[in-house]
Tab-separated table of C-alpha atoms in Angstrom:
chain	number	residue	atom	x	y	z
A	1	UNK	CA	28.977	-19.338	-17.464
A	2	UNK	CA	32.692	-18.758	-18.287
A	3	UNK	CA	35.012	-16.516	-16.290
A	4	UNK	CA	34.644	-13.549	-18.682
A	5	UNK	CA	30.885	-13.616	-18.245
A	6	UNK	CA	31.297	-13.870	-14.489
A	7	UNK	CA	33.631	-10.862	-14.442
A	8	UNK	CA	31.074	-8.972	-16.553
A	9	UNK	CA	28.379	-9.922	-14.040
A	10	UNK	CA	30.596	-8.600	-11.224
A	11	UNK	CA	31.082	-5.325	-13.140
A	12	UNK	CA	27.310	-4.970	-13.475
A	13	UNK	CA	26.964	-5.588	-9.733
A	14	UNK	CA	29.548	-2.872	-9.016
A	15	UNK	CA	27.680	-0.388	-11.226
A	16	UNK	CA	24.536	-0.909	-9.178
A	17	UNK	CA	26.493	-0.267	-5.979
A	18	UNK	CA	28.446	2.872	-6.940
A	19	UNK	CA	26.444	4.957	-4.472
A	20	UNK	CA	26.358	2.239	-1.799
A	21	UNK	CA	28.894	0.603	0.466
A	22	UNK	CA	30.257	-2.529	-1.177
A	23	UNK	CA	32.872	-5.048	-0.050
A	24	UNK	CA	35.205	-7.340	-1.959
A	25	UNK	CA	33.349	-10.338	-0.468
A	26	UNK	CA	30.063	-9.098	-1.927
A	27	UNK	CA	31.522	-8.508	-5.406
A	28	UNK	CA	33.289	-11.883	-5.390
A	29	UNK	CA	30.115	-13.608	-4.246
A	30	UNK	CA	28.152	-11.962	-7.078
A	31	UNK	CA	30.677	-13.458	-9.513
A	32	UNK	CA	30.549	-16.878	-7.841
A	33	UNK	CA	34.167	-16.917	-6.600
A	34	UNK	CA	36.007	-16.778	-3.304
A	35	UNK	CA	37.477	-13.357	-2.697
A	36	UNK	CA	41.023	-14.770	-2.753
A	37	UNK	CA	40.646	-16.159	-6.251
A	38	UNK	CA	38.419	-13.376	-7.530
A	39	UNK	CA	40.683	-10.438	-6.700
A	40	UNK	CA	43.549	-12.008	-8.671
A	41	UNK	CA	41.297	-12.982	-11.573
A	42	UNK	CA	39.731	-9.502	-11.688
A	43	UNK	CA	43.124	-7.805	-11.846
A	44	UNK	CA	44.497	-10.060	-14.574
A	45	UNK	CA	41.356	-9.664	-16.700
A	46	UNK	CA	40.695	-5.926	-16.255
A	47	UNK	CA	44.130	-4.527	-15.381
A	48	UNK	CA	42.603	-2.987	-12.222
A	49	UNK	CA	42.208	-4.177	-8.661
A	50	UNK	CA	38.591	-4.254	-7.495
A	51	UNK	CA	39.271	-1.295	-5.215
A	52	UNK	CA	40.957	0.738	-7.946
A	53	UNK	CA	38.133	0.102	-10.379
A	54	UNK	CA	35.402	1.044	-7.909
A	55	UNK	CA	37.273	4.209	-6.885
A	56	UNK	CA	37.862	5.333	-10.478
A	57	UNK	CA	34.277	4.635	-11.496
A	58	UNK	CA	32.915	6.528	-8.477
A	59	UNK	CA	35.172	9.504	-9.151
A	60	UNK	CA	34.192	9.526	-12.835
A	61	UNK	CA	30.481	9.526	-11.997
A	62	UNK	CA	31.057	12.102	-9.251
A	63	UNK	CA	32.780	14.383	-11.780
A	64	UNK	CA	29.819	14.052	-14.164
A	65	UNK	CA	27.427	14.866	-11.326
A	66	UNK	CA	29.401	17.996	-10.420
A	67	UNK	CA	29.246	19.182	-14.024
A	68	UNK	CA	25.606	18.332	-14.693
A	69	UNK	CA	23.760	18.803	-11.398
A	70	UNK	CA	23.455	21.600	-8.878
A	71	UNK	CA	24.721	19.625	-5.904
A	72	UNK	CA	27.323	20.726	-3.390
A	73	UNK	CA	30.751	19.083	-3.318
A	74	UNK	CA	29.939	17.651	0.116
A	75	UNK	CA	26.675	16.142	-1.122
A	76	UNK	CA	28.405	14.534	-4.094
A	77	UNK	CA	31.166	13.212	-1.826
A	78	UNK	CA	28.697	11.436	0.468
A	79	UNK	CA	26.619	10.182	-2.486
A	80	UNK	CA	29.645	8.333	-3.865
A	81	UNK	CA	30.771	6.769	-0.619
A	82	UNK	CA	33.392	9.194	0.731
A	83	UNK	CA	33.423	9.797	4.470
A	84	UNK	CA	34.202	13.504	4.264
A	85	UNK	CA	34.577	16.493	1.955
A	86	UNK	CA	38.333	16.393	2.611
A	87	UNK	CA	38.766	12.711	1.712
A	88	UNK	CA	36.780	13.220	-1.492
A	89	UNK	CA	38.791	16.307	-2.459
A	90	UNK	CA	42.110	14.486	-1.916
A	91	UNK	CA	41.057	11.495	-4.023
A	92	UNK	CA	39.478	13.687	-6.696
A	93	UNK	CA	42.533	15.933	-6.985
A	94	UNK	CA	44.890	12.958	-7.171
A	95	UNK	CA	42.820	11.402	-9.950
A	96	UNK	CA	41.971	14.469	-12.051
A	97	UNK	CA	44.745	16.927	-11.192
A	98	UNK	CA	42.396	19.610	-9.855
A	99	UNK	CA	39.932	19.879	-6.946
A	100	UNK	CA	36.176	19.384	-7.413
A	101	UNK	CA	35.388	23.096	-7.118
A	102	UNK	CA	37.881	23.953	-9.886
A	103	UNK	CA	36.381	21.309	-12.162
A	104	UNK	CA	32.909	22.760	-11.660
A	105	UNK	CA	34.134	26.288	-12.465
A	106	UNK	CA	35.938	25.192	-15.625
A	107	UNK	CA	33.192	22.906	-16.915
A	108	UNK	CA	35.874	20.749	-18.548
A	109	UNK	CA	37.298	17.344	-17.769
A	110	UNK	CA	41.093	16.930	-17.792
A	111	UNK	CA	42.515	14.687	-20.493
A	112	UNK	CA	42.442	10.874	-20.317
A	113	UNK	CA	41.068	10.526	-16.798
A	114	UNK	CA	37.459	9.375	-17.156
A	115	UNK	CA	37.018	5.638	-16.575
A	116	UNK	CA	33.771	4.574	-18.195
A	117	UNK	CA	32.083	1.311	-17.354
A	118	UNK	CA	34.057	-1.688	-18.619
A	119	UNK	CA	32.033	-3.857	-20.997
A	120	UNK	CA	32.548	-7.421	-22.241
A	121	UNK	CA	33.797	-6.203	-25.647
A	122	UNK	CA	36.613	-4.307	-23.881
A	123	UNK	CA	37.599	-7.360	-21.833
A	124	UNK	CA	37.637	-9.585	-24.901
A	125	UNK	CA	39.820	-7.090	-26.776
A	126	UNK	CA	42.482	-6.721	-24.103
A	127	UNK	CA	42.606	-10.486	-23.593
A	128	UNK	CA	43.488	-10.899	-27.285
A	129	UNK	CA	46.174	-8.228	-27.176
A	130	UNK	CA	49.651	-8.044	-25.724
A	131	UNK	CA	49.438	-4.324	-25.077
A	132	UNK	CA	52.904	-3.504	-23.800
A	133	UNK	CA	54.668	-0.502	-25.311
A	134	UNK	CA	58.120	0.007	-26.734
A	135	UNK	CA	59.776	3.331	-25.914
A	136	UNK	CA	61.138	5.153	-28.973
A	137	UNK	CA	63.350	7.942	-27.571
A	138	UNK	CA	63.929	10.124	-30.650
A	139	UNK	CA	61.484	9.769	-33.514
A	140	UNK	CA	62.204	12.278	-36.267
A	141	UNK	CA	59.845	15.071	-37.300
A	142	UNK	CA	56.995	13.902	-39.525
A	143	UNK	CA	55.767	16.001	-42.430
A	144	UNK	CA	52.422	14.665	-43.583
A	145	UNK	CA	49.879	15.468	-46.269
A	146	UNK	CA	46.303	14.277	-46.195
A	147	UNK	CA	42.673	14.990	-45.316
A	148	UNK	CA	41.053	15.862	-42.013
A	149	UNK	CA	37.753	15.680	-40.174
A	150	UNK	CA	36.600	17.796	-37.246
A	151	UNK	CA	34.679	14.951	-35.612
A	152	UNK	CA	35.414	11.575	-34.066
A	153	UNK	CA	32.662	9.628	-35.824
A	154	UNK	CA	33.666	6.399	-37.549
A	155	UNK	CA	31.822	7.558	-40.671
A	156	UNK	CA	33.875	10.754	-40.903
A	157	UNK	CA	37.160	8.937	-40.280
A	158	UNK	CA	36.389	6.459	-43.060
A	159	UNK	CA	35.448	9.398	-45.277
A	160	UNK	CA	38.878	10.981	-44.587
A	161	UNK	CA	40.665	7.875	-45.843
A	162	UNK	CA	38.361	7.603	-48.860
A	163	UNK	CA	39.002	11.242	-49.811
A	164	UNK	CA	42.750	10.677	-49.491
A	165	UNK	CA	42.536	7.554	-51.639
A	166	UNK	CA	40.774	9.507	-54.390
A	167	UNK	CA	43.473	12.190	-54.419
A	168	UNK	CA	46.497	9.896	-54.141
A	169	UNK	CA	47.132	6.600	-55.882
A	170	UNK	CA	48.053	4.598	-52.796
A	171	UNK	CA	50.868	2.116	-53.272
A	172	UNK	CA	50.606	-1.397	-51.855
A	173	UNK	CA	51.868	-1.422	-48.259
A	174	UNK	CA	51.929	2.403	-48.244
A	175	UNK	CA	52.881	3.740	-44.814
A	176	UNK	CA	49.907	5.653	-43.458
A	177	UNK	CA	49.265	7.815	-40.419
A	178	UNK	CA	45.986	8.464	-38.617
A	179	UNK	CA	46.557	11.473	-36.362
A	180	UNK	CA	44.178	12.256	-33.502
A	181	UNK	CA	44.335	15.890	-32.354
A	182	UNK	CA	42.832	16.655	-28.951
A	183	UNK	CA	41.597	19.891	-27.363
A	184	UNK	CA	43.245	21.195	-24.195
A	185	UNK	CA	40.434	19.749	-22.081
A	186	UNK	CA	37.321	17.671	-22.644
A	187	UNK	CA	33.713	18.062	-21.687
A	188	UNK	CA	31.767	14.920	-20.888
A	189	UNK	CA	32.197	13.756	-24.470
A	190	UNK	CA	35.611	13.006	-25.980
A	191	UNK	CA	36.027	15.257	-29.003
A	192	UNK	CA	38.956	15.294	-31.381
A	193	UNK	CA	39.943	16.095	-34.940
A	194	UNK	CA	41.236	13.296	-37.181
A	195	UNK	CA	43.850	13.554	-39.923
A	196	UNK	CA	44.439	10.739	-42.428
A	197	UNK	CA	47.770	11.136	-44.182
A	198	UNK	CA	51.027	9.874	-45.615
A	199	UNK	CA	54.577	11.131	-45.373
A	200	UNK	CA	54.956	14.037	-47.812
A	201	UNK	CA	58.416	12.812	-48.856
A	202	UNK	CA	56.781	9.722	-50.357
A	203	UNK	CA	54.496	11.667	-52.698
A	204	UNK	CA	55.176	14.364	-55.258
A	205	UNK	CA	52.565	17.121	-55.330
A	206	UNK	CA	49.884	17.882	-52.797
A	207	UNK	CA	47.117	19.606	-54.740
A	208	UNK	CA	43.963	19.815	-52.652
A	209	UNK	CA	45.593	18.192	-49.619
A	210	UNK	CA	46.243	19.584	-46.174
A	211	UNK	CA	49.664	19.467	-44.548
A	212	UNK	CA	50.494	18.591	-40.961
A	213	UNK	CA	53.847	18.552	-39.170
A	214	UNK	CA	54.404	16.476	-36.055
A	215	UNK	CA	57.487	17.488	-34.068
A	216	UNK	CA	60.415	15.233	-33.280
A	217	UNK	CA	59.513	13.445	-30.068
A	218	UNK	CA	59.888	10.428	-27.881
A	219	UNK	CA	56.981	7.981	-28.091
A	220	UNK	CA	55.450	5.061	-26.300
A	221	UNK	CA	54.413	2.696	-29.108
A	222	UNK	CA	51.541	0.290	-28.377
A	223	UNK	CA	50.545	-2.524	-30.758
A	224	UNK	CA	46.935	-3.209	-31.738
A	225	UNK	CA	46.006	-6.519	-33.351
A	226	UNK	CA	42.757	-7.289	-35.148
A	227	UNK	CA	39.841	-5.172	-36.307
A	228	UNK	CA	40.201	-1.396	-36.435
A	229	UNK	CA	36.688	-1.283	-34.951
A	230	UNK	CA	38.330	-2.280	-31.649
A	231	UNK	CA	40.993	0.440	-31.713
A	232	UNK	CA	38.875	2.534	-29.357
A	233	UNK	CA	38.978	-0.319	-26.840
A	234	UNK	CA	42.778	-0.434	-26.992
A	235	UNK	CA	42.886	3.342	-26.446
A	236	UNK	CA	40.552	2.845	-23.482
A	237	UNK	CA	43.025	0.372	-21.979
A	238	UNK	CA	46.087	2.543	-22.689
A	239	UNK	CA	44.709	5.742	-21.180
A	240	UNK	CA	42.278	4.303	-18.651
A	241	UNK	CA	44.465	1.556	-17.212
A	242	UNK	CA	48.051	1.256	-18.447
A	243	UNK	CA	48.963	4.923	-18.080
A	244	UNK	CA	47.583	4.981	-14.550
A	245	UNK	CA	49.504	1.949	-13.334
A	246	UNK	CA	52.709	2.965	-15.094
A	247	UNK	CA	52.575	6.526	-13.725
A	248	UNK	CA	53.262	7.547	-17.313
A	249	UNK	CA	50.512	10.133	-17.530
A	250	UNK	CA	52.913	12.709	-16.081
A	251	UNK	CA	55.003	12.259	-19.244
A	252	UNK	CA	52.143	13.184	-21.588
A	253	UNK	CA	52.718	16.634	-23.023
A	254	UNK	CA	51.302	16.872	-26.542
A	255	UNK	CA	47.744	17.275	-27.817
A	256	UNK	CA	47.929	14.451	-30.337
A	257	UNK	CA	48.747	10.816	-30.871
A	258	UNK	CA	48.774	8.801	-34.070
A	259	UNK	CA	48.128	5.398	-35.551
A	260	UNK	CA	50.770	3.947	-37.872
A	261	UNK	CA	49.931	1.454	-40.614
A	262	UNK	CA	52.494	-0.411	-42.761
A	263	UNK	CA	52.840	-3.827	-44.448
A	264	UNK	CA	51.736	-5.555	-41.236
A	265	UNK	CA	48.276	-4.018	-41.597
A	266	UNK	CA	46.264	-6.683	-43.441
A	267	UNK	CA	42.874	-4.987	-43.622
A	268	UNK	CA	40.241	-3.342	-41.443
A	269	UNK	CA	38.756	-6.595	-40.158
A	270	UNK	CA	41.588	-9.125	-40.507
A	271	UNK	CA	42.164	-10.918	-37.160
A	272	UNK	CA	45.964	-10.878	-37.617
A	273	UNK	CA	46.185	-7.291	-38.834
A	274	UNK	CA	48.660	-5.177	-36.869
A	275	UNK	CA	48.943	-1.419	-36.446
A	276	UNK	CA	50.632	0.766	-33.834
A	277	UNK	CA	49.507	3.613	-31.582
A	278	UNK	CA	52.180	6.252	-30.961
A	279	UNK	CA	51.765	8.316	-27.758
A	280	UNK	CA	54.173	11.300	-27.540
A	281	UNK	CA	55.938	11.522	-24.183
A	282	UNK	CA	58.656	13.610	-22.591
A	283	UNK	CA	62.191	12.286	-22.952
A	284	UNK	CA	63.215	9.917	-20.176
A	285	UNK	CA	66.245	10.737	-18.098
């Protein structure tokens, strides 16, 4: 069994213990490592400490329970290992930006805060990537034309690009933009609208196409290498791990981000294909 499989085994062990007391020694033992080696290995592979991961997973499942079941906040707190209502409320508010009672009233999850169970495919993807962003302080306004879909399904996204390709004779190495537009808040599922487009200045005429303007903004630009099928795993790392550790989530202000494709994009499944995820952020001082 290699170390990735052992980390995956440890993650499965943690999932079974989300409503029980669990120690670092027990998790490390389940993976077959000493705790001193395991805690460093776990962090470098997942981007989370063991404690951070357990806490985020418990809070995510606690939030789902509050939305789906008729249990009191105190009952949910004790179910997921918190010693008191107050301790749970503090941790919950710090993680989600609102107290448990407010979440239950709204019925909506805040943006980018749910940490779903980490799977082997996610670990393999982030090990292949060097997912460190470049800050672009003043990207100009983008005026795009293209086609949109109201759902997040892969089928509908592919259909967007196919529709655009039928309306526009795409040039080789054409710069393309895949814009994801989010609602103000999410339910338990992550819903968004998708827009496949090109810069309107690079095409004359827009019959039958929609237009979309993205404002001038600063961006954090993250690279993604390899199959576009794994883009969702890179997004999971950016919003579920990197943003948390970098304290950058406070800089998020817009209800969209976009994928940028140029000559470095070699095809949907090419292992060396490169595209970029642009996350709009407030200007840094």
